[in-house]
Tab-separated table of C-alpha atoms in Angstrom:
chain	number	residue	atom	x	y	z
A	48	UNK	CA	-45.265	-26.897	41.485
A	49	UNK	CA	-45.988	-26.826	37.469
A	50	UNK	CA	-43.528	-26.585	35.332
A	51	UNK	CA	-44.076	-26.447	31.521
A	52	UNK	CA	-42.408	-29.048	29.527
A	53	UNK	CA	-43.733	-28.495	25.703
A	54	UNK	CA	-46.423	-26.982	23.549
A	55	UNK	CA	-47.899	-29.559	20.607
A	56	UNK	CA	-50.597	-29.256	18.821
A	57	UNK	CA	-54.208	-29.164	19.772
A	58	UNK	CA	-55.631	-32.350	19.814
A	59	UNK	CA	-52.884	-34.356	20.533
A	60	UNK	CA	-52.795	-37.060	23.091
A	61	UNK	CA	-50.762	-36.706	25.866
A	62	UNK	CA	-49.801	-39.191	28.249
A	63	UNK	CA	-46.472	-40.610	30.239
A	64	UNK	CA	-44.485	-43.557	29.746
A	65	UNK	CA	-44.512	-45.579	33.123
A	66	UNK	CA	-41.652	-44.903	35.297
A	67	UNK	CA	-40.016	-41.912	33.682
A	68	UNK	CA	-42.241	-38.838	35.851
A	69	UNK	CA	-40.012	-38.012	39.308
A	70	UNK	CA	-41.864	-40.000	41.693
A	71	UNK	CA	-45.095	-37.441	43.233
A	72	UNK	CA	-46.023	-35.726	39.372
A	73	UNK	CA	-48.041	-35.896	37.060
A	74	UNK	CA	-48.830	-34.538	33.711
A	75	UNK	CA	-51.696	-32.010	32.612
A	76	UNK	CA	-52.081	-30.599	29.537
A	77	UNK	CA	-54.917	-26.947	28.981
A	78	UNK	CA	-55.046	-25.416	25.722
A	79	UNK	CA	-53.814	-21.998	25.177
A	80	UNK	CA	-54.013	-19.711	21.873
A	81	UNK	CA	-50.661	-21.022	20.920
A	82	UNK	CA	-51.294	-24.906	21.200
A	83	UNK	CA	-51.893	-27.183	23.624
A	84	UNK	CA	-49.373	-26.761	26.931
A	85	UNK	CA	-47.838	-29.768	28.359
A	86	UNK	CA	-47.391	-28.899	32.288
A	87	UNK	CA	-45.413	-31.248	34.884
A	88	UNK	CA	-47.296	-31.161	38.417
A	89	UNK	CA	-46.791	-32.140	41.792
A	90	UNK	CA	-44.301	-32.044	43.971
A	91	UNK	CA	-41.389	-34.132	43.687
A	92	UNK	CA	-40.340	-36.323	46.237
A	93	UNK	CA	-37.024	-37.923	44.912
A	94	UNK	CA	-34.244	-36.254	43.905
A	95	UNK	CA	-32.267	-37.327	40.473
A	96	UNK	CA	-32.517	-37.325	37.066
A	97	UNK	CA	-34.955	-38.203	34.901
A	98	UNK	CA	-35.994	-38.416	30.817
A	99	UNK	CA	-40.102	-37.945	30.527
A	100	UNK	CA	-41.143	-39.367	28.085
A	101	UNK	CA	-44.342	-38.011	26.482
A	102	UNK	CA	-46.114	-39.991	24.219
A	103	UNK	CA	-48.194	-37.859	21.646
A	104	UNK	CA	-49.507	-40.358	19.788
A	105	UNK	CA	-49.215	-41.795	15.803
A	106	UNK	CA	-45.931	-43.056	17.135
A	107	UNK	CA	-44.970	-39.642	18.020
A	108	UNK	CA	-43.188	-38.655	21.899
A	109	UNK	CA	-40.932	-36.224	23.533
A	110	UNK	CA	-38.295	-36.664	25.957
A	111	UNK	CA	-38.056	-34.017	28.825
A	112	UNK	CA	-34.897	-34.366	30.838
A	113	UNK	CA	-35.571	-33.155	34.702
A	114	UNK	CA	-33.511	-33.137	37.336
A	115	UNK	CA	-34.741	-32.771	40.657
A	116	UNK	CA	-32.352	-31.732	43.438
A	117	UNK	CA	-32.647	-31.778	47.447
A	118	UNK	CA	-35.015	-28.890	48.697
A	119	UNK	CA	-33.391	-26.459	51.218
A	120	UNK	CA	-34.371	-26.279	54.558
A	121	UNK	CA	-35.960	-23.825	56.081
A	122	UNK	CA	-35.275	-22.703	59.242
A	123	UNK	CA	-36.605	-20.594	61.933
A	124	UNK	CA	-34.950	-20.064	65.334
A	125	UNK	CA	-35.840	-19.302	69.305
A	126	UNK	CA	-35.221	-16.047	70.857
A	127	UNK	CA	-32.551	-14.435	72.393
A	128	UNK	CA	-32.115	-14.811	75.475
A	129	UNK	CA	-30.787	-13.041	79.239
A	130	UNK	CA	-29.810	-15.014	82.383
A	131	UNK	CA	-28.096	-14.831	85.040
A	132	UNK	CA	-24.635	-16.928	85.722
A	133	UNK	CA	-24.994	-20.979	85.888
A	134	UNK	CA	-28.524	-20.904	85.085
A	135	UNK	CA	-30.179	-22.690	82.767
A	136	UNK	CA	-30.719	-21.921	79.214
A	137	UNK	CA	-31.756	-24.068	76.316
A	138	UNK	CA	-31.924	-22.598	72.432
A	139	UNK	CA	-33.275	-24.493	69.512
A	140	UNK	CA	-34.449	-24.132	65.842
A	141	UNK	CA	-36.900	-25.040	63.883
A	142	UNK	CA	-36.894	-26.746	60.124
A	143	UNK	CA	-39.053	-28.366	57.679
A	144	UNK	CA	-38.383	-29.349	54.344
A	145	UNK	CA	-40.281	-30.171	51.492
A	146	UNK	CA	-39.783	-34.643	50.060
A	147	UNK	CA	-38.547	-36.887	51.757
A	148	UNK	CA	-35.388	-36.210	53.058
A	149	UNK	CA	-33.350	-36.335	56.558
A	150	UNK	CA	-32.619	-33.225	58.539
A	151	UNK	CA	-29.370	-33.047	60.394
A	152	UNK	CA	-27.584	-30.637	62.799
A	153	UNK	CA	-24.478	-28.694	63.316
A	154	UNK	CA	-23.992	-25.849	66.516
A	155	UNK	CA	-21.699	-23.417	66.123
A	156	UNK	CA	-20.610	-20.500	68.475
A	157	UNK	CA	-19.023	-16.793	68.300
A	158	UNK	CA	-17.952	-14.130	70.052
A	159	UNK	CA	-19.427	-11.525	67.273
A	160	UNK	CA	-23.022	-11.521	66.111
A	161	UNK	CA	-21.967	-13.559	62.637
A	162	UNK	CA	-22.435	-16.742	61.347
A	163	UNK	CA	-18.575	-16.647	59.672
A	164	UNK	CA	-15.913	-18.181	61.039
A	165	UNK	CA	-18.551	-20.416	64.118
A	166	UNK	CA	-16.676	-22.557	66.472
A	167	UNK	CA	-17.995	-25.997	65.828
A	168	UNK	CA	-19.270	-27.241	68.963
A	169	UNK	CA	-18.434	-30.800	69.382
A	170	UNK	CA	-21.711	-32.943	69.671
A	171	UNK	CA	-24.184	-30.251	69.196
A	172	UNK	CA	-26.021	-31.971	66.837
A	173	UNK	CA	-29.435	-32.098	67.751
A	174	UNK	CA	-32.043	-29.548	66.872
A	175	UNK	CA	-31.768	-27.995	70.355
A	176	UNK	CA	-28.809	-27.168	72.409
A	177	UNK	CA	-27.832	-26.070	76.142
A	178	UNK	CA	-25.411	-22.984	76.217
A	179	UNK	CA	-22.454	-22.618	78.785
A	180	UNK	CA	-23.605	-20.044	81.497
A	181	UNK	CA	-20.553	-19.793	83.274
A	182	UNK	CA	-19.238	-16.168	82.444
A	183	UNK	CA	-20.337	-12.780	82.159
A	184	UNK	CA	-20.697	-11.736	78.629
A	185	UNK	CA	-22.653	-12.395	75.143
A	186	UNK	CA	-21.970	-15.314	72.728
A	187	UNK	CA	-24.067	-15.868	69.451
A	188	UNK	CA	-24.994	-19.424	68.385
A	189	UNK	CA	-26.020	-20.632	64.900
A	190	UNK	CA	-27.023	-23.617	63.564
A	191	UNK	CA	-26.239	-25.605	60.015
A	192	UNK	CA	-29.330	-27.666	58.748
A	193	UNK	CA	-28.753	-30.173	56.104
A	194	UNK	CA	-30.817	-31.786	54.515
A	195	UNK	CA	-29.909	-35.027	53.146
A	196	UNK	CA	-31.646	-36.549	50.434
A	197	UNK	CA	-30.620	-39.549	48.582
A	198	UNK	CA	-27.018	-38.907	47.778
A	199	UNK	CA	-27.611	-35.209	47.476
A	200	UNK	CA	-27.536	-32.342	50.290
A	201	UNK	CA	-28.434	-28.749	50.647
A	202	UNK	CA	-28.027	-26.468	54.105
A	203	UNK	CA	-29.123	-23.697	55.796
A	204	UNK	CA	-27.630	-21.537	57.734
A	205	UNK	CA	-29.808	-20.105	60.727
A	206	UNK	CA	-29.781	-16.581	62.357
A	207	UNK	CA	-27.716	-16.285	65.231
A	208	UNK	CA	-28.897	-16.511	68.549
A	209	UNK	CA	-27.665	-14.247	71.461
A	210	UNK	CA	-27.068	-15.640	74.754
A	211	UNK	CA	-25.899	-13.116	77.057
A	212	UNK	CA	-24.744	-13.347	80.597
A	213	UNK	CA	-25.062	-10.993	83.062
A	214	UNK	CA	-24.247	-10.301	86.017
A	215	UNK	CA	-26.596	-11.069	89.484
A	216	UNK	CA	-28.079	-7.756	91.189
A	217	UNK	CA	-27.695	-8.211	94.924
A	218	UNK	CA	-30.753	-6.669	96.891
A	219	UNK	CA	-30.228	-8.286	100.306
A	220	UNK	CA	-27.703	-9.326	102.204
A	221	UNK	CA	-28.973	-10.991	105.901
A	222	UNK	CA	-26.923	-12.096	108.974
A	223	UNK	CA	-28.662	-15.984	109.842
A	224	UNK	CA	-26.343	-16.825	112.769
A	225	UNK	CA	-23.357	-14.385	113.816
A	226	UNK	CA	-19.974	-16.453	114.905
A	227	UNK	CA	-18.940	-17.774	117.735
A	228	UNK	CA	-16.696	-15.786	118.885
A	229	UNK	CA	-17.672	-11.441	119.033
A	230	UNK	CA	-14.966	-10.184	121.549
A	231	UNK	CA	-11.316	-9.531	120.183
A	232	UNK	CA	-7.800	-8.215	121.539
A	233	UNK	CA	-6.011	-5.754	119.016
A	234	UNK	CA	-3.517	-8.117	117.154
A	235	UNK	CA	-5.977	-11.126	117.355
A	236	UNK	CA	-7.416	-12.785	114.241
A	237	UNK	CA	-11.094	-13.010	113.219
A	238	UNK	CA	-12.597	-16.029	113.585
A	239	UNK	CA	-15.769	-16.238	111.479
A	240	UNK	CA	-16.934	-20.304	112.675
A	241	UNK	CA	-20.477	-20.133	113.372
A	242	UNK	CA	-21.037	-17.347	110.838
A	243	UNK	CA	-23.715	-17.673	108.221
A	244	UNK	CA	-25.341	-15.215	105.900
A	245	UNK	CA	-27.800	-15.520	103.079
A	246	UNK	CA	-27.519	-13.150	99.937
A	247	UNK	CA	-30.718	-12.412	97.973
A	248	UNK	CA	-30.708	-11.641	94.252
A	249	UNK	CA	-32.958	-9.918	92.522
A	250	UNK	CA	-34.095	-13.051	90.476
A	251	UNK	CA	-35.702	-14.063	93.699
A	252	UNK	CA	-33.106	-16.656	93.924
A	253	UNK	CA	-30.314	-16.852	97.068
A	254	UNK	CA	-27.691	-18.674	98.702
């Protein structure tokens, strides 16, 4: 960060009253061909507003107003991702923010590929979240950040991410025990105690 506040005179002193910089700057001053350029370094790390007052010397200051507001957060997220019904699936984000302020977190859901219009999910407020699994079909999940800083806040809105449901490939269906009963009468009705398969999927899993 430098910011330029003023250009004086060459050869004029240039230091800071105590207690009026944003807390994390400082002053520098380098000569150009039009003067000597008063810059404001650093990076800020609280937000509000400020007067800097520049004393130039012979009884001779400037005062800079500055106000410094709550950086934006930004935000990366996980990948999409494919499963099969009632598995598991976690997505998450990312954030960082520049000062000193508190990230929070806000889920939402749709059934397009937009971050307009989210469902708020109801205590989804932590930087990663769990996803229903329970039905064939895509929904697309976004996050809010906010940062809060002071008594100022600024969000970001994340990408969506696509979880998408699909359903389980059979490749194997196997007979464990057959029932109890194999011989019928026309008119009779099956009887399938004793019966027990086991049904492969293509994940490897089965039941």
């Amino acid at each position: 960060f430098k910011h330029l506040l003023a250009t004086v005179a060459i050869g004029s002193s240039v230091t800071s009253n105590d207690g009026t910089l944003p807390p994390g700057c400082q002053l520098t001053a380098e000569e150009s061909a039009g003067g000597l350029n008063i810059y404001l370094t650093g990076t800020p790390t609280t937000v509000g507003s400020y007067n800097c007052v520049i004393d130039l010397g012979n009884n001779n200051s400037l005062i800079c107003p500055l106000n410094v507001i709550a950086a934006k957060p930004v935000v990366s997220v996980s990948s999409d991702i494919s499963c099969y019904p009632n598995s598991f699936a976690e997505i998450s984000v990312s954030a960082s923010v520049a000062g000193s302020g508190v990230l929070s977190y806000q889920w939402y859901v749709s059934s397009v590929d937009s971050t307009a219009n989210g469902q708020l999910i109801s205590g989804a407020v932590s930087s990663r979240y769990n996803p229903a699994t329970s039905y064939i079909g895509s929904n697309y999940y976004y996050c809010i950040v906010t940062n809060n800083s002071g008594s100022q806040t600024r969000t970001t809105v994340s990408d969506t991410i696509e979880v998408k449901v699909q359903e389980q490939q059979v490749n194997n269906i196997y007979i464990n025990t057959m029932p109890e009963v194999m011989d019928y009468m026309e008119g009779d009705t099956l009887n399938t105690q004793g019966l027990s398969i086991r049904v492969e999927f293509a994940d490897g899993s089965n039941s």
